Amino acid sequence: MKGAIFVSSNLSSGVTHMIFSPCGNYLYSGERKSGDLLCWDLRKPGTILYHMNRTVTTNQRVYFDLDRYGDHLVSGGTDGRVQFWKTTSSLTTQSTDSILQSCSTFTAHQDAVNGSSLHPIRPLLATCSGQWTFDNVASDSEEEDNDDESNFMNVYENSLKIWSLL
């Protein structure tokens, strides 16, 4: 190892996942508690080409994937939705940031979608859901005082689904 050719230490939070494009010109990265997926131009180290917005509001890792050609990126979110971006489409500029708009979105789970994987050959998408949750433990007197809160029910879904993309 000769050393790092690029170091970025001004990211908002910890990077939890990254993937190179098949052509080798781009690196996509995602951070914890950040709705931004970043596309880095490796031909100009340190240059961010564009951002993609998703919902990630926890410290949980939310993995994403590229198709085998690098034309589409897919990611879940902590809102239960899955989004697709066409990485070769034109950008929408908002102030100084380039935002790549998603081309498709659907609700896949009733809990955080923490993994998305595209089949390398077939038109299939695998998603998984679930997250670490803490039960609200209250004493009997607190439960009586909070009747409205006791009617609130959390939905937890720990599952794996395979979707046809046809």
Short mmCIF file of N, CA and C in Angstrom, two decimals:
data_model
loop_
_atom_site.label_atom_id
_atom_site.label_comp_id
_atom_site.label_asym_id
_atom_site.label_seq_id
_atom_site.Cartn_x
_atom_site.Cartn_y
_atom_site.Cartn_z
N MET A 1 0.84 -1.18 0.00
CA MET A 1 0.00 0.00 0.00
C MET A 1 0.89 1.24 0.00
N LYS A 2 0.64 2.11 -0.92
CA LYS A 2 1.42 3.35 -1.00
C LYS A 2 0.78 4.48 -0.21
N GLY A 3 -0.50 4.39 0.11
CA GLY A 3 -1.17 5.45 0.86
C GLY A 3 -2.45 5.89 0.17
N ALA A 4 -3.23 6.64 0.89
CA ALA A 4 -4.53 7.10 0.39
C ALA A 4 -4.33 8.13 -0.72
N ILE A 5 -5.13 8.02 -1.78
CA ILE A 5 -5.09 9.02 -2.84
C ILE A 5 -6.11 10.12 -2.59
N PHE A 6 -7.05 9.86 -1.67
CA PHE A 6 -8.05 10.85 -1.31
C PHE A 6 -8.58 10.53 0.08
N VAL A 7 -8.77 11.56 0.90
CA VAL A 7 -9.36 11.42 2.22
C VAL A 7 -10.38 12.52 2.40
N SER A 8 -11.60 12.17 2.78
CA SER A 8 -12.62 13.16 3.11
C SER A 8 -13.00 12.97 4.57
N SER A 9 -12.75 13.97 5.37
CA SER A 9 -13.08 13.87 6.79
C SER A 9 -14.14 14.88 7.20
N ASN A 10 -14.77 15.53 6.23
CA ASN A 10 -15.79 16.53 6.55
C ASN A 10 -17.20 16.02 6.27
N LEU A 11 -17.41 14.72 6.41
CA LEU A 11 -18.74 14.15 6.22
C LEU A 11 -19.57 14.38 7.47
N SER A 12 -20.89 14.41 7.32
CA SER A 12 -21.75 14.76 8.44
C SER A 12 -21.85 13.67 9.50
N SER A 13 -21.73 12.43 9.09
CA SER A 13 -21.79 11.32 10.06
C SER A 13 -21.05 10.13 9.45
N GLY A 14 -21.03 9.01 10.16
CA GLY A 14 -20.25 7.87 9.70
C GLY A 14 -20.78 7.24 8.43
N VAL A 15 -19.88 6.95 7.50
CA VAL A 15 -20.24 6.24 6.28
C VAL A 15 -20.53 4.79 6.65
N THR A 16 -21.68 4.29 6.20
CA THR A 16 -22.07 2.92 6.54
C THR A 16 -22.04 1.97 5.35
N HIS A 17 -22.02 2.53 4.13
CA HIS A 17 -21.98 1.67 2.96
C HIS A 17 -21.44 2.47 1.78
N MET A 18 -20.71 1.78 0.91
CA MET A 18 -20.22 2.39 -0.31
C MET A 18 -20.05 1.30 -1.37
N ILE A 19 -20.14 1.73 -2.62
CA ILE A 19 -20.02 0.77 -3.72
C ILE A 19 -19.45 1.50 -4.94
N PHE A 20 -18.52 0.83 -5.64
CA PHE A 20 -17.97 1.36 -6.88
C PHE A 20 -18.93 1.07 -8.03
N SER A 21 -18.98 1.97 -9.00
CA SER A 21 -19.75 1.71 -10.21
C SER A 21 -19.00 0.67 -11.04
N PRO A 22 -19.72 -0.11 -11.87
CA PRO A 22 -19.04 -1.11 -12.70
C PRO A 22 -17.98 -0.53 -13.63
N CYS A 23 -18.16 0.72 -14.08
CA CYS A 23 -17.18 1.33 -14.98
C CYS A 23 -15.95 1.80 -14.21
N GLY A 24 -16.05 1.91 -12.89
CA GLY A 24 -14.92 2.31 -12.07
C GLY A 24 -14.71 3.81 -11.93
N ASN A 25 -15.57 4.62 -12.56
CA ASN A 25 -15.41 6.07 -12.50
C ASN A 25 -16.08 6.73 -11.30
N TYR A 26 -16.98 6.02 -10.64
CA TYR A 26 -17.78 6.63 -9.57
C TYR A 26 -17.77 5.76 -8.31
N LEU A 27 -17.94 6.42 -7.19
CA LEU A 27 -18.11 5.76 -5.91
C LEU A 27 -19.36 6.34 -5.28
N TYR A 28 -20.28 5.47 -4.87
CA TYR A 28 -21.50 5.90 -4.19
C TYR A 28 -21.34 5.61 -2.70
N SER A 29 -21.75 6.56 -1.86
CA SER A 29 -21.62 6.37 -0.41
C SER A 29 -22.89 6.83 0.30
N GLY A 30 -23.16 6.18 1.42
CA GLY A 30 -24.28 6.55 2.28
C GLY A 30 -23.83 6.60 3.72
N GLU A 31 -24.44 7.50 4.49
CA GLU A 31 -24.05 7.70 5.89
C GLU A 31 -25.23 7.41 6.82
N ARG A 32 -24.89 7.17 8.08
CA ARG A 32 -25.93 6.97 9.09
C ARG A 32 -26.59 8.31 9.40
N LYS A 33 -27.89 8.26 9.71
CA LYS A 33 -28.68 9.44 10.02
C LYS A 33 -28.57 10.53 8.96
N SER A 34 -28.44 10.14 7.70
CA SER A 34 -28.32 11.09 6.61
C SER A 34 -29.17 10.63 5.44
N GLY A 35 -29.96 11.51 4.91
CA GLY A 35 -30.79 11.20 3.77
C GLY A 35 -30.05 11.27 2.45
N ASP A 36 -28.79 11.67 2.48
CA ASP A 36 -28.02 11.82 1.24
C ASP A 36 -27.28 10.56 0.87
N LEU A 37 -27.43 10.16 -0.38
CA LEU A 37 -26.51 9.23 -1.02
C LEU A 37 -25.64 10.11 -1.92
N LEU A 38 -24.34 9.92 -1.89
CA LEU A 38 -23.44 10.77 -2.66
C LEU A 38 -22.82 9.98 -3.80
N CYS A 39 -22.66 10.64 -4.94
CA CYS A 39 -21.95 10.07 -6.08
C CYS A 39 -20.66 10.86 -6.24
N TRP A 40 -19.54 10.19 -5.98
CA TRP A 40 -18.21 10.80 -6.08
C TRP A 40 -17.62 10.50 -7.45
N ASP A 41 -16.99 11.50 -8.06
CA ASP A 41 -16.31 11.33 -9.35
C ASP A 41 -14.85 10.96 -9.06
N LEU A 42 -14.47 9.72 -9.31
CA LEU A 42 -13.12 9.26 -9.00
C LEU A 42 -12.07 9.79 -9.98
N ARG A 43 -12.52 10.37 -11.10
CA ARG A 43 -11.58 10.98 -12.04
C ARG A 43 -11.07 12.31 -11.50
N LYS A 44 -11.85 12.88 -10.56
CA LYS A 44 -11.47 14.12 -9.86
C LYS A 44 -11.71 13.87 -8.37
N PRO A 45 -10.80 13.17 -7.70
CA PRO A 45 -11.03 12.80 -6.30
C PRO A 45 -11.46 13.99 -5.44
N GLY A 46 -12.53 13.76 -4.66
CA GLY A 46 -13.07 14.80 -3.80
C GLY A 46 -14.27 15.51 -4.40
N THR A 47 -14.54 15.26 -5.69
CA THR A 47 -15.65 15.93 -6.36
C THR A 47 -16.92 15.10 -6.22
N ILE A 48 -17.96 15.73 -5.69
CA ILE A 48 -19.27 15.08 -5.61
C ILE A 48 -20.07 15.51 -6.83
N LEU A 49 -20.48 14.54 -7.64
CA LEU A 49 -21.26 14.86 -8.85
C LEU A 49 -22.69 15.23 -8.51
N TYR A 50 -23.30 14.42 -7.62
CA TYR A 50 -24.68 14.69 -7.24
C TYR A 50 -25.04 13.96 -5.97
N HIS A 51 -26.19 14.36 -5.43
CA HIS A 51 -26.78 13.76 -4.24
C HIS A 51 -28.08 13.07 -4.66
N MET A 52 -28.44 12.03 -3.95
CA MET A 52 -29.75 11.40 -4.09
C MET A 52 -30.38 11.40 -2.71
N ASN A 53 -31.65 11.80 -2.62
CA ASN A 53 -32.31 11.91 -1.33
C ASN A 53 -33.12 10.66 -1.01
N ARG A 54 -32.96 10.19 0.23
CA ARG A 54 -33.74 9.08 0.76
C ARG A 54 -34.02 9.41 2.22
N THR A 55 -34.87 8.64 2.86
CA THR A 55 -35.18 8.88 4.27
C THR A 55 -34.38 7.91 5.13
N VAL A 56 -33.44 8.44 5.90
CA VAL A 56 -32.67 7.66 6.87
C VAL A 56 -32.56 8.52 8.13
N THR A 57 -33.32 8.15 9.15
CA THR A 57 -33.40 8.98 10.36
C THR A 57 -32.81 8.30 11.59
N THR A 58 -32.14 7.17 11.41
CA THR A 58 -31.57 6.45 12.54
C THR A 58 -30.10 6.16 12.29
N ASN A 59 -29.44 5.57 13.27
CA ASN A 59 -28.04 5.17 13.11
C ASN A 59 -27.89 3.86 12.37
N GLN A 60 -29.00 3.25 12.03
CA GLN A 60 -28.99 1.95 11.36
C GLN A 60 -28.33 2.04 9.99
N ARG A 61 -27.64 0.98 9.61
CA ARG A 61 -27.09 0.90 8.26
C ARG A 61 -28.21 0.62 7.29
N VAL A 62 -28.25 1.38 6.21
CA VAL A 62 -29.23 1.16 5.15
C VAL A 62 -28.43 0.95 3.87
N TYR A 63 -28.39 -0.31 3.43
CA TYR A 63 -27.57 -0.68 2.28
C TYR A 63 -28.30 -0.38 0.97
N PHE A 64 -27.53 -0.13 -0.08
CA PHE A 64 -28.07 0.15 -1.41
C PHE A 64 -27.29 -0.69 -2.41
N ASP A 65 -27.76 -0.69 -3.66
CA ASP A 65 -27.13 -1.52 -4.67
C ASP A 65 -27.22 -0.84 -6.03
N LEU A 66 -26.33 -1.23 -6.93
CA LEU A 66 -26.34 -0.81 -8.33
C LEU A 66 -26.64 -2.01 -9.20
N ASP A 67 -27.31 -1.78 -10.33
CA ASP A 67 -27.46 -2.88 -11.27
C ASP A 67 -26.10 -3.17 -11.91
N ARG A 68 -26.00 -4.26 -12.63
CA ARG A 68 -24.70 -4.70 -13.13
C ARG A 68 -24.09 -3.76 -14.17
N TYR A 69 -24.91 -2.89 -14.76
CA TYR A 69 -24.40 -1.91 -15.72
C TYR A 69 -24.10 -0.57 -15.07
N GLY A 70 -24.56 -0.38 -13.84
CA GLY A 70 -24.38 0.90 -13.16
C GLY A 70 -25.38 1.95 -13.58
N ASP A 71 -26.46 1.54 -14.25
CA ASP A 71 -27.47 2.48 -14.75
C ASP A 71 -28.52 2.84 -13.70
N HIS A 72 -28.75 1.95 -12.76
CA HIS A 72 -29.79 2.17 -11.74
C HIS A 72 -29.24 1.87 -10.35
N LEU A 73 -29.58 2.73 -9.41
CA LEU A 73 -29.24 2.53 -8.01
C LEU A 73 -30.54 2.37 -7.24
N VAL A 74 -30.57 1.46 -6.28
CA VAL A 74 -31.76 1.21 -5.48
C VAL A 74 -31.37 1.29 -4.01
N SER A 75 -32.25 1.90 -3.22
CA SER A 75 -32.03 1.99 -1.78
C SER A 75 -33.36 1.99 -1.05
N GLY A 76 -33.35 1.42 0.13
CA GLY A 76 -34.49 1.52 1.01
C GLY A 76 -34.33 2.74 1.90
N GLY A 77 -35.23 2.84 2.87
CA GLY A 77 -35.18 3.94 3.82
C GLY A 77 -35.85 3.54 5.12
N THR A 78 -35.69 4.35 6.12
CA THR A 78 -36.31 4.06 7.41
C THR A 78 -37.81 4.30 7.40
N ASP A 79 -38.34 4.81 6.29
CA ASP A 79 -39.78 5.03 6.13
C ASP A 79 -40.49 3.84 5.47
N GLY A 80 -39.77 2.75 5.19
CA GLY A 80 -40.37 1.56 4.58
C GLY A 80 -40.42 1.60 3.07
N ARG A 81 -39.95 2.68 2.47
CA ARG A 81 -40.01 2.82 1.03
C ARG A 81 -38.71 2.38 0.36
N VAL A 82 -38.82 1.99 -0.91
CA VAL A 82 -37.68 1.68 -1.76
C VAL A 82 -37.71 2.68 -2.91
N GLN A 83 -36.54 3.23 -3.21
CA GLN A 83 -36.43 4.20 -4.30
C GLN A 83 -35.41 3.72 -5.33
N PHE A 84 -35.66 4.08 -6.58
CA PHE A 84 -34.75 3.80 -7.69
C PHE A 84 -34.31 5.13 -8.30
N TRP A 85 -33.06 5.19 -8.69
CA TRP A 85 -32.54 6.35 -9.42
C TRP A 85 -31.89 5.85 -10.69
N LYS A 86 -32.13 6.57 -11.78
CA LYS A 86 -31.43 6.29 -13.05
C LYS A 86 -30.17 7.13 -13.03
N THR A 87 -29.03 6.50 -12.80
CA THR A 87 -27.79 7.23 -12.59
C THR A 87 -27.26 7.92 -13.85
N THR A 88 -27.84 7.59 -14.99
CA THR A 88 -27.41 8.21 -16.25
C THR A 88 -28.35 9.33 -16.69
N SER A 89 -29.34 9.67 -15.87
CA SER A 89 -30.29 10.72 -16.27
C SER A 89 -29.74 12.10 -15.94
N SER A 90 -30.41 13.13 -16.47
CA SER A 90 -29.96 14.50 -16.24
C SER A 90 -30.30 14.93 -14.81
N LEU A 91 -29.58 15.93 -14.34
CA LEU A 91 -29.69 16.38 -12.96
C LEU A 91 -30.60 17.59 -12.83
N THR A 92 -31.17 17.74 -11.63
CA THR A 92 -31.92 18.93 -11.28
C THR A 92 -31.04 19.73 -10.32
N THR A 93 -30.79 20.98 -10.64
CA THR A 93 -29.93 21.79 -9.79
C THR A 93 -30.77 22.62 -8.84
N GLN A 94 -30.46 22.53 -7.55
CA GLN A 94 -31.10 23.34 -6.53
C GLN A 94 -29.99 24.06 -5.80
N SER A 95 -29.90 25.38 -5.95
CA SER A 95 -28.79 26.21 -5.46
C SER A 95 -27.48 25.63 -5.99
N THR A 96 -26.53 25.33 -5.11
CA THR A 96 -25.25 24.82 -5.59
C THR A 96 -25.18 23.30 -5.60
N ASP A 97 -26.24 22.64 -5.13
CA ASP A 97 -26.24 21.18 -5.07
C ASP A 97 -26.94 20.59 -6.28
N SER A 98 -26.37 19.51 -6.81
CA SER A 98 -27.01 18.78 -7.89
C SER A 98 -27.75 17.61 -7.26
N ILE A 99 -29.05 17.56 -7.49
CA ILE A 99 -29.90 16.52 -6.92
C ILE A 99 -30.39 15.63 -8.05
N LEU A 100 -30.15 14.33 -7.92
CA LEU A 100 -30.69 13.37 -8.87
C LEU A 100 -32.02 12.90 -8.30
N GLN A 101 -33.10 13.14 -9.02
CA GLN A 101 -34.44 12.76 -8.57
C GLN A 101 -34.67 11.27 -8.79
N SER A 102 -35.39 10.66 -7.87
CA SER A 102 -35.70 9.23 -8.04
C SER A 102 -36.66 9.05 -9.21
N CYS A 103 -36.53 7.93 -9.89
CA CYS A 103 -37.39 7.65 -11.04
C CYS A 103 -38.56 6.74 -10.66
N SER A 104 -38.46 6.09 -9.50
CA SER A 104 -39.53 5.20 -9.05
C SER A 104 -39.42 5.01 -7.54
N THR A 105 -40.58 4.90 -6.89
CA THR A 105 -40.65 4.70 -5.45
C THR A 105 -41.84 3.81 -5.13
N PHE A 106 -41.68 2.91 -4.19
CA PHE A 106 -42.83 2.14 -3.71
C PHE A 106 -42.62 1.76 -2.25
N THR A 107 -43.72 1.53 -1.56
CA THR A 107 -43.66 1.09 -0.17
C THR A 107 -43.48 -0.41 -0.16
N ALA A 108 -42.37 -0.87 0.43
CA ALA A 108 -42.02 -2.29 0.40
C ALA A 108 -42.31 -2.97 1.74
N HIS A 109 -42.16 -2.24 2.83
CA HIS A 109 -42.31 -2.82 4.16
C HIS A 109 -42.98 -1.81 5.08
N GLN A 110 -43.46 -2.29 6.22
CA GLN A 110 -44.05 -1.41 7.22
C GLN A 110 -43.04 -1.00 8.28
N ASP A 111 -41.78 -1.28 8.04
CA ASP A 111 -40.69 -0.93 8.94
C ASP A 111 -39.51 -0.50 8.07
N ALA A 112 -38.41 -0.16 8.68
CA ALA A 112 -37.23 0.29 7.95
C ALA A 112 -36.76 -0.75 6.93
N VAL A 113 -36.50 -0.31 5.72
CA VAL A 113 -35.92 -1.19 4.69
C VAL A 113 -34.41 -0.99 4.78
N ASN A 114 -33.73 -1.95 5.41
CA ASN A 114 -32.31 -1.78 5.67
C ASN A 114 -31.40 -2.46 4.64
N GLY A 115 -32.00 -3.15 3.69
CA GLY A 115 -31.20 -3.78 2.65
C GLY A 115 -31.95 -3.88 1.34
N SER A 116 -31.25 -3.63 0.24
CA SER A 116 -31.80 -3.75 -1.11
C SER A 116 -30.72 -4.37 -1.99
N SER A 117 -31.10 -5.40 -2.74
CA SER A 117 -30.12 -6.06 -3.59
C SER A 117 -30.76 -6.43 -4.92
N LEU A 118 -30.12 -6.02 -6.00
CA LEU A 118 -30.59 -6.35 -7.35
C LEU A 118 -29.93 -7.64 -7.81
N HIS A 119 -30.73 -8.54 -8.37
CA HIS A 119 -30.19 -9.79 -8.91
C HIS A 119 -29.26 -9.44 -10.08
N PRO A 120 -28.14 -10.11 -10.22
CA PRO A 120 -27.19 -9.74 -11.28
C PRO A 120 -27.66 -10.03 -12.70
N ILE A 121 -28.62 -10.94 -12.86
CA ILE A 121 -29.07 -11.29 -14.21
C ILE A 121 -30.58 -11.14 -14.38
N ARG A 122 -31.33 -11.65 -13.44
CA ARG A 122 -32.79 -11.63 -13.54
C ARG A 122 -33.38 -10.31 -13.03
N PRO A 123 -34.59 -9.97 -13.50
CA PRO A 123 -35.23 -8.73 -13.05
C PRO A 123 -35.88 -8.92 -11.67
N LEU A 124 -35.03 -9.11 -10.65
CA LEU A 124 -35.50 -9.35 -9.29
C LEU A 124 -34.82 -8.39 -8.32
N LEU A 125 -35.58 -8.00 -7.31
CA LEU A 125 -35.08 -7.16 -6.24
C LEU A 125 -35.36 -7.85 -4.92
N ALA A 126 -34.36 -7.95 -4.07
CA ALA A 126 -34.55 -8.48 -2.72
C ALA A 126 -34.46 -7.31 -1.75
N THR A 127 -35.41 -7.27 -0.81
CA THR A 127 -35.38 -6.25 0.24
C THR A 127 -35.54 -6.93 1.59
N CYS A 128 -35.01 -6.30 2.62
CA CYS A 128 -35.21 -6.81 3.97
C CYS A 128 -35.54 -5.64 4.88
N SER A 129 -36.23 -5.97 5.97
CA SER A 129 -36.66 -4.92 6.89
C SER A 129 -36.44 -5.36 8.31
N GLY A 130 -36.51 -4.39 9.18
CA GLY A 130 -36.39 -4.63 10.61
C GLY A 130 -35.38 -3.69 11.22
N GLN A 131 -35.52 -3.50 12.49
CA GLN A 131 -34.59 -2.63 13.20
C GLN A 131 -34.63 -2.94 14.68
N TRP A 132 -33.61 -2.52 15.38
CA TRP A 132 -33.53 -2.69 16.81
C TRP A 132 -34.53 -1.73 17.44
N THR A 133 -35.38 -2.22 18.30
CA THR A 133 -36.38 -1.36 18.94
C THR A 133 -36.31 -1.56 20.45
N PHE A 134 -36.71 -0.53 21.15
CA PHE A 134 -36.76 -0.57 22.61
C PHE A 134 -38.21 -0.51 23.04
N ASP A 135 -38.64 -1.45 23.88
CA ASP A 135 -40.00 -1.42 24.39
C ASP A 135 -40.11 -0.30 25.41
N ASN A 136 -41.25 0.37 25.41
CA ASN A 136 -41.50 1.43 26.37
C ASN A 136 -42.00 0.78 27.66
N VAL A 137 -41.13 0.68 28.64
CA VAL A 137 -41.47 0.05 29.90
C VAL A 137 -41.87 1.15 30.87
N ALA A 138 -43.11 1.08 31.35
CA ALA A 138 -43.61 2.10 32.28
C ALA A 138 -44.22 1.41 33.49
N SER A 139 -44.23 2.13 34.59
CA SER A 139 -44.86 1.58 35.80
C SER A 139 -46.37 1.65 35.66
N ASP A 140 -47.09 0.95 36.53
CA ASP A 140 -48.56 0.94 36.48
C ASP A 140 -49.14 2.34 36.59
N SER A 141 -48.58 3.18 37.46
CA SER A 141 -49.11 4.52 37.63
C SER A 141 -48.89 5.36 36.38
N GLU A 142 -47.76 5.18 35.71
CA GLU A 142 -47.51 5.92 34.48
C GLU A 142 -48.44 5.47 33.37
N GLU A 143 -48.75 4.17 33.31
CA GLU A 143 -49.65 3.67 32.28
C GLU A 143 -51.04 4.24 32.45
N GLU A 144 -51.51 4.39 33.69
CA GLU A 144 -52.84 4.95 33.92
C GLU A 144 -52.91 6.41 33.51
N ASP A 145 -51.80 7.15 33.70
CA ASP A 145 -51.79 8.56 33.35
C ASP A 145 -51.70 8.78 31.85
N ASN A 146 -51.23 7.81 31.10
CA ASN A 146 -51.00 7.96 29.67
C ASN A 146 -51.89 7.02 28.87
N ASP A 147 -53.18 7.09 29.07
CA ASP A 147 -54.09 6.20 28.36
C ASP A 147 -54.00 6.37 26.85
N ASP A 148 -53.85 7.62 26.39
CA ASP A 148 -53.77 7.86 24.94
C ASP A 148 -52.54 7.18 24.35
N GLU A 149 -51.42 7.24 25.06
CA GLU A 149 -50.19 6.64 24.56
C GLU A 149 -50.27 5.12 24.56
N SER A 150 -51.02 4.53 25.49
CA SER A 150 -51.09 3.08 25.55
C SER A 150 -51.85 2.50 24.36
N ASN A 151 -52.65 3.32 23.70
CA ASN A 151 -53.38 2.86 22.52
C ASN A 151 -52.50 2.87 21.27
N PHE A 152 -51.33 3.52 21.35
CA PHE A 152 -50.42 3.57 20.22
C PHE A 152 -49.73 2.21 20.06
N MET A 153 -49.75 1.69 18.85
CA MET A 153 -49.13 0.39 18.61
C MET A 153 -48.04 0.55 17.57
N ASN A 154 -46.82 0.11 17.91
CA ASN A 154 -45.72 0.13 16.95
C ASN A 154 -45.83 -1.07 16.02
N VAL A 155 -45.46 -0.86 14.77
CA VAL A 155 -45.45 -1.94 13.81
C VAL A 155 -44.00 -2.36 13.60
N TYR A 156 -43.71 -3.63 13.85
CA TYR A 156 -42.38 -4.16 13.65
C TYR A 156 -42.46 -5.24 12.58
N GLU A 157 -41.62 -5.11 11.59
CA GLU A 157 -41.60 -6.10 10.52
C GLU A 157 -40.16 -6.52 10.28
N ASN A 158 -39.87 -7.76 10.57
CA ASN A 158 -38.56 -8.32 10.30
C ASN A 158 -38.75 -9.36 9.19
N SER A 159 -38.49 -8.94 7.96
CA SER A 159 -38.79 -9.84 6.85
C SER A 159 -37.84 -9.64 5.69
N LEU A 160 -37.86 -10.61 4.81
CA LEU A 160 -37.13 -10.56 3.55
C LEU A 160 -38.15 -10.79 2.44
N LYS A 161 -38.13 -9.97 1.42
CA LYS A 161 -39.06 -10.10 0.30
C LYS A 161 -38.27 -10.08 -1.01
N ILE A 162 -38.76 -10.84 -1.98
CA ILE A 162 -38.19 -10.81 -3.33
C ILE A 162 -39.29 -10.30 -4.26
N TRP A 163 -38.95 -9.28 -5.03
CA TRP A 163 -39.89 -8.59 -5.91
C TRP A 163 -39.53 -8.83 -7.36
N SER A 164 -40.55 -9.00 -8.21
CA SER A 164 -40.33 -9.03 -9.66
C SER A 164 -40.32 -7.61 -10.17
N LEU A 165 -39.37 -7.27 -11.01
CA LEU A 165 -39.29 -5.93 -11.56
C LEU A 165 -39.93 -5.82 -12.94
N LEU A 166 -40.64 -6.86 -13.35
CA LEU A 166 -41.35 -6.83 -14.65
C LEU A 166 -42.74 -6.30 -14.48
#
